[in-house]
Coordinates of C-alpha atoms in Angstrom, one line a residue:
X1 CA -132.7 41.9 130.7
X2 CA -129.5 41.2 132.6
X3 CA -127.5 43.9 134.4
X4 CA -124.9 44.3 131.7
X5 CA -127.6 45.0 129.1
X6 CA -126.4 42.0 127.1
X7 CA -129.7 40.2 126.4
X8 CA -129.8 38.9 122.8
X9 CA -133.4 38.7 121.6
X10 CA -134.8 36.9 118.6
X11 CA -135.9 40.3 117.1
X12 CA -132.4 41.7 117.6
X13 CA -130.7 38.7 115.9
X14 CA -133.3 38.7 113.0
X15 CA -132.6 42.4 112.4
X16 CA -128.8 42.0 112.5
X17 CA -128.9 38.7 110.5
X18 CA -131.0 40.2 107.7
X19 CA -128.8 43.3 107.5
X20 CA -125.5 41.3 107.3
X21 CA -126.7 39.6 104.1
X22 CA -125.6 42.8 102.5
X23 CA -122.2 42.3 104.0
X24 CA -122.1 38.7 102.7
X25 CA -122.9 40.1 99.2
X26 CA -120.0 42.5 99.5
X27 CA -117.6 39.7 100.5
X28 CA -118.8 37.3 97.9
X29 CA -118.3 39.9 95.1
X30 CA -114.9 40.8 96.4
X31 CA -113.7 37.2 96.3
X32 CA -115.6 35.7 93.4
X33 CA -113.4 37.1 90.6
X34 CA -110.2 35.5 92.0
X35 CA -110.6 31.7 91.3
X36 CA -112.0 31.8 87.7
X37 CA -109.4 34.3 86.5
X38 CA -107.9 32.1 83.7
X39 CA -111.4 31.0 82.5
X40 CA -112.7 34.6 82.3
X41 CA -109.5 35.6 80.5
X42 CA -110.2 32.8 78.0
X43 CA -113.7 34.2 77.5
X44 CA -112.2 37.7 77.0
X45 CA -109.8 36.3 74.4
X46 CA -112.5 34.3 72.5
X47 CA -114.9 37.3 72.5
X48 CA -112.1 39.6 71.2
X49 CA -111.2 37.1 68.5
X50 CA -114.9 36.7 67.4
X51 CA -115.2 40.5 67.0
X52 CA -111.8 41.4 65.5
X53 CA -110.5 38.1 64.0
X54 CA -107.2 38.4 65.9
X55 CA -106.1 37.2 69.3
X56 CA -106.1 39.8 72.1
X57 CA -102.7 41.3 73.0
X58 CA -101.2 40.7 76.5
X59 CA -101.6 44.4 77.4
X60 CA -105.2 44.6 76.3
X61 CA -106.0 41.3 78.2
X62 CA -104.3 42.6 81.4
X63 CA -106.2 45.9 81.1
X64 CA -109.6 44.3 80.5
X65 CA -109.0 41.9 83.4
X66 CA -107.9 44.7 85.8
X67 CA -110.9 46.8 84.8
X68 CA -113.2 43.8 85.4
X69 CA -111.7 43.5 88.9
X70 CA -111.4 47.1 89.8
X71 CA -114.6 48.5 88.3
X72 CA -116.3 46.9 91.3
X73 CA -114.4 49.4 93.5
X74 CA -115.4 52.3 91.3
X75 CA -119.1 51.3 91.9
X76 CA -118.3 51.0 95.6
X77 CA -116.9 54.6 95.7
X78 CA -120.0 56.0 94.1
X79 CA -122.3 53.8 96.2
X80 CA -120.6 54.7 99.5
X81 CA -120.7 58.4 98.8
X82 CA -124.5 58.1 98.2
X83 CA -125.3 56.5 101.6
X84 CA -126.5 59.8 103.1
X85 CA -129.0 60.4 100.2
X86 CA -130.9 57.3 101.2
X87 CA -130.7 56.7 105.0
X88 CA -132.1 60.1 106.1
X89 CA -134.9 60.1 103.4
X90 CA -136.0 56.5 103.5
X91 CA -134.7 55.1 106.8
X92 CA -132.0 52.5 107.4
X93 CA -134.1 49.4 106.8
X94 CA -135.9 50.6 103.7
X95 CA -132.6 51.7 102.2
X96 CA -131.2 48.2 102.5
X97 CA -134.4 46.8 101.0
X98 CA -134.3 49.2 98.0
X99 CA -130.6 48.5 97.3
X100 CA -131.5 44.9 96.3
X101 CA -132.8 46.2 92.9
X102 CA -129.1 46.8 92.1
X103 CA -128.2 43.2 93.1
X104 CA -130.9 41.8 90.8
X105 CA -129.8 44.0 87.8
X106 CA -126.1 43.2 88.3
X107 CA -126.8 39.4 88.5
X108 CA -128.7 39.7 85.2
X109 CA -125.8 41.5 83.5
X110 CA -123.1 39.2 84.7
X111 CA -125.1 36.0 84.4
X112 CA -126.0 36.6 80.7
X113 CA -122.6 38.2 79.6
X114 CA -121.3 34.9 78.2
X115 CA -124.5 34.1 76.3
X116 CA -124.4 37.6 74.8
X117 CA -120.7 37.4 74.1
X118 CA -120.1 40.7 75.8
X119 CA -117.4 41.6 78.2
X120 CA -119.1 45.0 78.5
X121 CA -122.0 43.3 80.2
X122 CA -119.6 41.7 82.6
X123 CA -117.9 45.0 83.4
X124 CA -121.3 46.9 83.8
X125 CA -122.5 44.1 86.1
X126 CA -119.4 44.4 88.2
X127 CA -119.9 48.1 88.4
X128 CA -123.6 47.8 89.5
X129 CA -122.8 45.2 92.1
X130 CA -120.1 47.5 93.3
X131 CA -122.7 50.3 93.7
X132 CA -124.8 47.9 95.8
X133 CA -121.8 46.9 97.9
X134 CA -120.8 50.5 98.5
X135 CA -124.3 51.3 99.8
X136 CA -124.2 48.2 101.9
X137 CA -120.9 49.1 103.6
X138 CA -122.7 52.2 104.8
X139 CA -126.2 50.9 105.5
X140 CA -125.3 47.7 107.4
X141 CA -122.8 49.0 110.1
X142 CA -125.0 52.0 110.6
X143 CA -128.2 50.0 111.1
X144 CA -126.5 47.3 113.3
X145 CA -124.8 50.1 115.4
X146 CA -128.2 51.8 116.0
X147 CA -130.2 48.7 116.9
X148 CA -127.6 47.1 119.1
X149 CA -127.4 47.8 122.9
X150 CA -124.2 49.6 124.0
X151 CA -122.8 46.5 125.7
X152 CA -123.1 44.4 122.5
X153 CA -122.3 47.1 119.9
X154 CA -118.7 45.8 119.3
X155 CA -119.7 42.2 119.1
X156 CA -122.7 42.7 116.8
X157 CA -120.7 45.3 114.8
X158 CA -118.1 42.5 114.1
X159 CA -120.9 40.5 112.5
X160 CA -120.7 42.9 109.5
X161 CA -117.1 41.7 109.0
X162 CA -118.1 38.1 109.6
X163 CA -120.7 38.4 106.8
X164 CA -117.9 39.8 104.5
X165 CA -115.5 36.9 105.2
X166 CA -118.2 34.2 105.0
X167 CA -119.1 35.8 101.6
X168 CA -115.4 35.6 100.5
X169 CA -115.2 31.9 101.7
X170 CA -118.4 31.0 99.8
X171 CA -117.0 32.6 96.6
X172 CA -113.8 30.6 97.0
X173 CA -115.6 27.3 97.5
X174 CA -118.2 27.9 94.7
X175 CA -115.3 29.1 92.5
X176 CA -113.6 25.6 92.6
X177 CA -113.5 24.1 89.1
X178 CA -115.6 21.1 90.2
X179 CA -118.4 23.4 91.3
X180 CA -118.9 26.6 89.3
X181 CA -115.4 27.8 88.5
X182 CA -115.4 26.3 85.1
X183 CA -116.0 27.3 81.5
X184 CA -119.7 26.6 81.4
X185 CA -120.8 27.7 84.9
X186 CA -118.8 30.8 85.7
X187 CA -121.6 33.2 84.6
X188 CA -123.9 31.5 87.3
X189 CA -121.0 31.9 89.8
X190 CA -121.0 35.7 89.2
X191 CA -124.8 36.0 88.9
X192 CA -125.3 34.0 92.2
X193 CA -125.9 37.3 94.0
X194 CA -129.6 37.3 93.2
X195 CA -130.2 34.4 95.7
X196 CA -129.0 36.3 98.9
X197 CA -130.9 39.4 97.5
X198 CA -134.1 37.4 97.5
X199 CA -133.5 36.1 101.0
X200 CA -132.9 39.6 102.3
X201 CA -136.0 41.0 100.6
X202 CA -138.1 38.3 102.3
X203 CA -136.6 38.9 105.8
X204 CA -136.3 42.7 105.9
X205 CA -140.1 43.4 106.2
X206 CA -140.1 41.5 109.5
X207 CA -137.3 43.7 110.9
X208 CA -137.8 46.9 112.7
X209 CA -136.6 50.4 111.6
X210 CA -133.7 51.8 113.6
X211 CA -135.2 53.2 116.9
X212 CA -132.6 56.0 116.7
X213 CA -133.8 57.0 113.2
X214 CA -137.5 56.9 114.4
X215 CA -136.9 59.1 117.5
X216 CA -134.1 61.4 116.4
X217 CA -134.8 61.8 112.7
X218 CA -138.6 61.3 112.5
X219 CA -139.6 62.3 116.1
X220 CA -141.8 59.3 116.4
X221 CA -141.3 58.5 120.1
X222 CA -144.0 55.9 120.6
X223 CA -142.8 53.9 117.6
X224 CA -139.2 54.1 118.8
X225 CA -140.3 52.8 122.2
X226 CA -142.3 49.9 120.8
X227 CA -139.3 48.9 118.6
X228 CA -136.9 49.1 121.5
X229 CA -139.1 46.9 123.7
X230 CA -139.0 44.2 121.0
X231 CA -135.3 44.6 120.4
X232 CA -134.4 44.5 124.1
X233 CA -137.0 41.9 125.2
X234 CA -138.1 44.1 128.1
X235 CA -140.8 46.7 128.9
X236 CA -138.3 48.9 130.7
X237 CA -136.4 50.8 127.9
X238 CA -136.2 54.1 129.8
X239 CA -132.3 54.1 129.9
X240 CA -132.1 53.6 126.1
X241 CA -134.8 56.3 125.5
X242 CA -133.1 58.7 127.8
X243 CA -129.8 58.2 126.0
X244 CA -131.4 58.8 122.6
X245 CA -133.3 61.8 123.8
X246 CA -130.0 63.3 125.1
X247 CA -128.4 62.7 121.7
X248 CA -131.5 64.2 120.0
X249 CA -131.2 67.4 122.2
X250 CA -127.5 67.5 121.3
X251 CA -128.3 67.1 117.6
X252 CA -130.9 70.0 117.7
X253 CA -128.0 72.2 119.0
X254 CA -126.0 71.1 115.9
X255 CA -127.2 72.0 112.5
X256 CA -127.3 69.3 109.8
X257 CA -123.8 68.3 109.2
X258 CA -122.6 68.3 105.5
X259 CA -119.5 66.4 104.3
X260 CA -117.6 69.7 104.0
X261 CA -118.4 70.7 107.6
X262 CA -116.9 67.5 108.9
X263 CA -113.5 68.8 107.7
X264 CA -114.1 72.5 108.6
X265 CA -115.5 72.1 112.1
X266 CA -112.9 71.6 114.8
X267 CA -115.6 69.5 116.6
X268 CA -115.5 66.8 113.9
X269 CA -112.0 67.2 112.4
X270 CA -110.3 64.7 114.8
X271 CA -113.0 62.0 114.7
X272 CA -113.2 62.2 110.8
X273 CA -109.4 62.0 110.6
X274 CA -109.4 58.9 112.8
X275 CA -112.3 57.3 110.8
X276 CA -110.4 57.9 107.5
X277 CA -107.1 56.6 108.8
X278 CA -108.7 53.4 110.2
X279 CA -110.4 52.8 106.8
X280 CA -107.1 53.3 105.0
X281 CA -105.4 51.0 107.5
X282 CA -107.9 48.3 106.5
X283 CA -107.5 48.6 102.7
X284 CA -103.8 49.6 102.4
X285 CA -102.7 46.8 104.8
X286 CA -102.4 44.6 101.7
X287 CA -105.3 42.3 102.5
X288 CA -107.1 42.9 99.2
X289 CA -103.8 42.1 97.3
X290 CA -104.0 38.7 99.1
X291 CA -107.7 38.2 98.3
X292 CA -107.7 39.4 94.7
X293 CA -104.5 37.6 93.7
X294 CA -104.1 34.8 96.3
X295 CA -104.3 32.0 93.8
X296 CA -101.5 33.6 91.8
X297 CA -99.4 34.2 94.9
X298 CA -99.8 30.5 95.9
X299 CA -98.9 29.4 92.4
X300 CA -95.7 31.5 92.5
X301 CA -94.9 30.0 95.9
X302 CA -94.9 26.6 94.2
X303 CA -98.1 25.3 95.8
X304 CA -99.4 22.4 93.7
X305 CA -103.1 23.0 94.4
X306 CA -103.3 26.8 94.9
X307 CA -107.1 26.9 95.0
X308 CA -107.2 24.7 98.2
X309 CA -104.6 27.0 99.9
X310 CA -106.8 30.0 98.9
X311 CA -109.8 28.3 100.5
X312 CA -107.6 27.5 103.6
X313 CA -106.9 31.3 103.9
X314 CA -110.7 31.9 103.7
X315 CA -111.3 29.4 106.5
X316 CA -108.6 31.1 108.7
X317 CA -110.2 34.4 107.8
X318 CA -113.6 33.3 109.0
X319 CA -112.3 31.6 112.2
X320 CA -110.4 34.6 113.4
X321 CA -113.4 36.9 112.7
X322 CA -115.3 34.7 115.1
X323 CA -112.5 35.1 117.7
X324 CA -112.6 38.9 117.3
X325 CA -116.4 38.7 117.8
X326 CA -115.9 37.3 121.3
X327 CA -112.9 39.4 122.4
X328 CA -113.8 42.9 121.1
X329 CA -115.9 43.8 124.1
X330 CA -113.3 42.4 126.5
X331 CA -110.0 43.6 125.0
X332 CA -111.3 46.9 123.5
X333 CA -111.1 48.3 119.9
X334 CA -107.8 50.2 120.1
X335 CA -105.7 47.3 121.6
X336 CA -107.0 44.8 119.1
X337 CA -106.4 47.2 116.2
X338 CA -102.8 47.7 117.4
X339 CA -102.2 44.0 117.8
X340 CA -103.6 43.3 114.3
X341 CA -101.5 45.9 112.6
X342 CA -98.2 44.8 114.2
X343 CA -99.0 41.2 113.6
X344 CA -99.7 41.9 109.9
X345 CA -96.4 43.8 109.5
X346 CA -94.5 40.8 111.0
X347 CA -96.3 38.4 108.7
X348 CA -95.6 40.6 105.6
X349 CA -91.9 40.6 106.4
X350 CA -92.0 36.8 106.7
X351 CA -93.9 36.5 103.4
X352 CA -91.3 38.7 101.6
X353 CA -88.4 36.6 102.9
X354 CA -90.2 33.4 101.9
X355 CA -91.0 34.6 98.4
X356 CA -87.5 36.0 97.9
X357 CA -85.7 32.7 98.9
X358 CA -88.1 30.4 97.1
X359 CA -85.7 29.6 94.2
X360 CA -82.9 28.6 96.6
X361 CA -85.1 26.8 99.3
X362 CA -88.1 24.9 98.1
X363 CA -89.5 24.5 101.6
X364 CA -90.0 28.3 101.7
X365 CA -93.3 27.6 99.9
X366 CA -94.7 26.3 103.2
X367 CA -93.4 29.3 105.0
X368 CA -95.2 31.6 102.5
X369 CA -98.5 29.8 103.2
X370 CA -98.0 30.1 107.0
X371 CA -97.2 33.8 106.5
X372 CA -100.3 34.4 104.4
X373 CA -102.5 32.6 106.9
X374 CA -101.0 34.6 109.8
X375 CA -101.4 37.8 107.8
X376 CA -105.1 37.0 107.3
X377 CA -105.6 36.0 111.0
X378 CA -104.1 39.2 112.3
X379 CA -106.2 41.2 109.8
X380 CA -109.4 39.8 111.3
X381 CA -108.3 40.4 114.9
X382 CA -108.2 44.2 114.3
X383 CA -108.1 46.0 110.9
X384 CA -110.8 43.8 109.4
X385 CA -113.8 44.4 111.7
X386 CA -113.0 47.5 113.8
X387 CA -112.9 50.3 111.2
X388 CA -116.5 49.5 110.1
X389 CA -118.3 49.9 113.4
X390 CA -116.0 52.5 115.0
X391 CA -117.3 55.1 112.5
X392 CA -120.8 54.6 114.0
X393 CA -119.2 55.0 117.5
X394 CA -117.2 58.2 116.8
X395 CA -120.2 60.3 115.6
X396 CA -123.6 61.3 116.9
X397 CA -126.8 60.9 114.8
X398 CA -126.4 64.2 113.0
X399 CA -123.0 63.8 111.4
X400 CA -123.1 60.0 111.2
X401 CA -124.5 59.6 107.6
X402 CA -122.0 62.1 106.2
X403 CA -119.2 60.4 108.2
X404 CA -120.1 57.0 106.8
X405 CA -120.1 58.5 103.3
X406 CA -116.6 59.9 103.7
X407 CA -115.2 56.8 105.5
X408 CA -116.7 54.6 102.8
X409 CA -115.3 56.8 100.0
X410 CA -111.8 56.5 101.4
X411 CA -112.1 52.8 102.0
X412 CA -113.3 52.1 98.4
X413 CA -110.8 54.5 96.8
X414 CA -108.0 52.6 98.6
X415 CA -109.6 49.3 97.5
X416 CA -109.6 50.5 93.9
X417 CA -106.0 51.7 94.0
X418 CA -104.8 48.3 95.3
X419 CA -107.0 46.4 92.9
X420 CA -105.7 48.3 89.9
X421 CA -102.1 48.8 90.9
X422 CA -101.0 45.6 92.7
X423 CA -100.5 43.5 89.5
X424 CA -98.2 46.2 88.0
X425 CA -96.3 47.0 91.2
X426 CA -95.7 43.3 91.8
X427 CA -94.3 42.9 88.2
X428 CA -91.8 45.8 89.1
X429 CA -90.9 44.7 92.6
X430 CA -91.3 40.9 92.5
X431 CA -91.2 39.3 96.0
X432 CA -90.5 42.7 97.7
X433 CA -94.1 44.0 97.0
X434 CA -95.2 43.3 100.6
X435 CA -92.4 45.6 102.0
X436 CA -94.6 48.5 100.8
X437 CA -97.5 47.2 102.9
X438 CA -95.2 46.6 105.9
X439 CA -94.1 50.3 105.9
X440 CA -97.8 51.4 105.6
X441 CA -98.8 49.1 108.4
X442 CA -96.1 50.5 110.7
X443 CA -97.3 54.0 109.9
X444 CA -100.9 53.1 110.8
X445 CA -99.7 51.5 114.0
X446 CA -98.0 54.7 115.1
X447 CA -101.1 56.8 114.2
X448 CA -103.4 54.4 116.1
X449 CA -101.1 54.4 119.1
X450 CA -101.0 58.2 119.4
X451 CA -104.4 59.3 118.1
X452 CA -107.2 56.7 118.5
X453 CA -109.1 56.6 121.8
X454 CA -110.9 53.5 123.3
X455 CA -114.6 53.5 122.6
X456 CA -115.5 50.2 124.4
X457 CA -118.5 50.3 126.7
X458 CA -119.4 54.0 126.0
X459 CA -122.6 55.4 124.7
X460 CA -122.6 57.4 121.5
X461 CA -123.2 60.6 123.5
X462 CA -120.3 59.9 125.9
X463 CA -117.9 59.4 122.9
X464 CA -119.0 62.5 121.1
X465 CA -118.7 64.5 124.4
X466 CA -115.0 63.4 124.6
X467 CA -114.4 65.0 121.2
X468 CA -116.4 68.1 122.1
X469 CA -114.3 68.6 125.2
X470 CA -111.1 67.9 123.4
X471 CA -112.1 70.3 120.5
X472 CA -112.9 73.0 123.1
X473 CA -109.4 72.7 124.6
X474 CA -107.4 72.0 121.4
X475 CA -107.9 68.5 120.0
X476 CA -104.4 67.9 118.9
X477 CA -103.0 68.3 122.3
X478 CA -104.6 65.1 123.7
X479 CA -103.2 61.6 123.6
X480 CA -105.6 58.7 123.5
X481 CA -104.9 58.1 127.2
X482 CA -106.0 61.7 128.0
X483 CA -109.1 61.3 125.7
X484 CA -109.9 58.0 127.5
X485 CA -109.7 59.8 130.9
X486 CA -111.9 62.6 129.5
X487 CA -114.5 60.0 128.6
X488 CA -114.4 58.5 132.1
X489 CA -115.1 61.8 133.7
X490 CA -118.7 62.4 134.9
X491 CA -120.8 63.7 132.0

């Protein structure tokens, strides 16, 4: 193993690769509903007519469509809040394995909805796959954070986001009319989730359980040591074992942390506030407005082939996640998040100007495409990947499952609000809808600048010690720079 602790072994990549299939599923089901919107609306209209012998009203159609989009987030809210019920009882790996039952059931509901002439089946299927995705957004970053060595935690944590964006891109490509985004094949497009679920079920039995879970939760030291040797590719894992034992001792001094205690205890109040705000900065940045309604935005911008522009945004999305993967351990989490937020704010202003002047200046349609691509690129530099894995970094083993449940709940709730509300707000505000997101982005930038410490290169125990020390001396009195210096002091 090299001195920086950066050896990537086959066992480590198998574990992370199998886990991020769950992330891919989340991304796929976020993006899949976008391209075939008109075809699914036609299905809703035909089914309504067959039942009631009258065409569906515009209001009912908008409501049914919005529910079909947003019920995914309701499932996500319920799923994310249930993460703690699974991971401590069944382990991280087994929880991911069990969740695939939901992927299979949802694929059946969505895949057979057209044959059954039932939009209810479509909506139920979207809810169940939302449940699965909500669980995955807790299971995957937690498992990856716990199997990764400290020096690679940020880079491997970014793979969760890479899985999401590859899933979105797959959904956009498969959703093209020439492939599955047509009147006969859209149920297969939505039911495709059963294939990644099969792949994950085949791979997970060959992956190890989280060594942190084995040692700290199950007190199985020999098993944890064996797993670590495989993951690290070396027989000397004493440093990792020592760090986990220190965390275990710290956890024994803490009683089991409930969700309510995260907010009541001064020890956890600051890290949970940071975790929540970073999750909100991801969802309320406006990125899901772009993903859910990108085809419509490009149509309004006068793009002749909006589906290709949407796929272009997906390619940019994926490319910049890969960039983030390589720079997150060099540049640090906090600076990348700040850069991403301010870049997105600038892009949102440019998008607003382009959409507002579209009637007078036709070439503004190209500016709007550039603005959307820049918006997506800056998202993947910071607000896309960082909120997911920083939750694992801010909390020790005891409060981590509860923290993931809370962070996931806020992430999915914000996702739901944007999914349900964007269409209505856009009708009211027209091209100025992205001004709302600009103001939110600037607010998140200010919060990150003043409140979020750097976690790059620190062990979980060092990070939690920073918050313990700052809680003891009054958390709110410390700037991120002071918290960083606290973390650099001998522990």
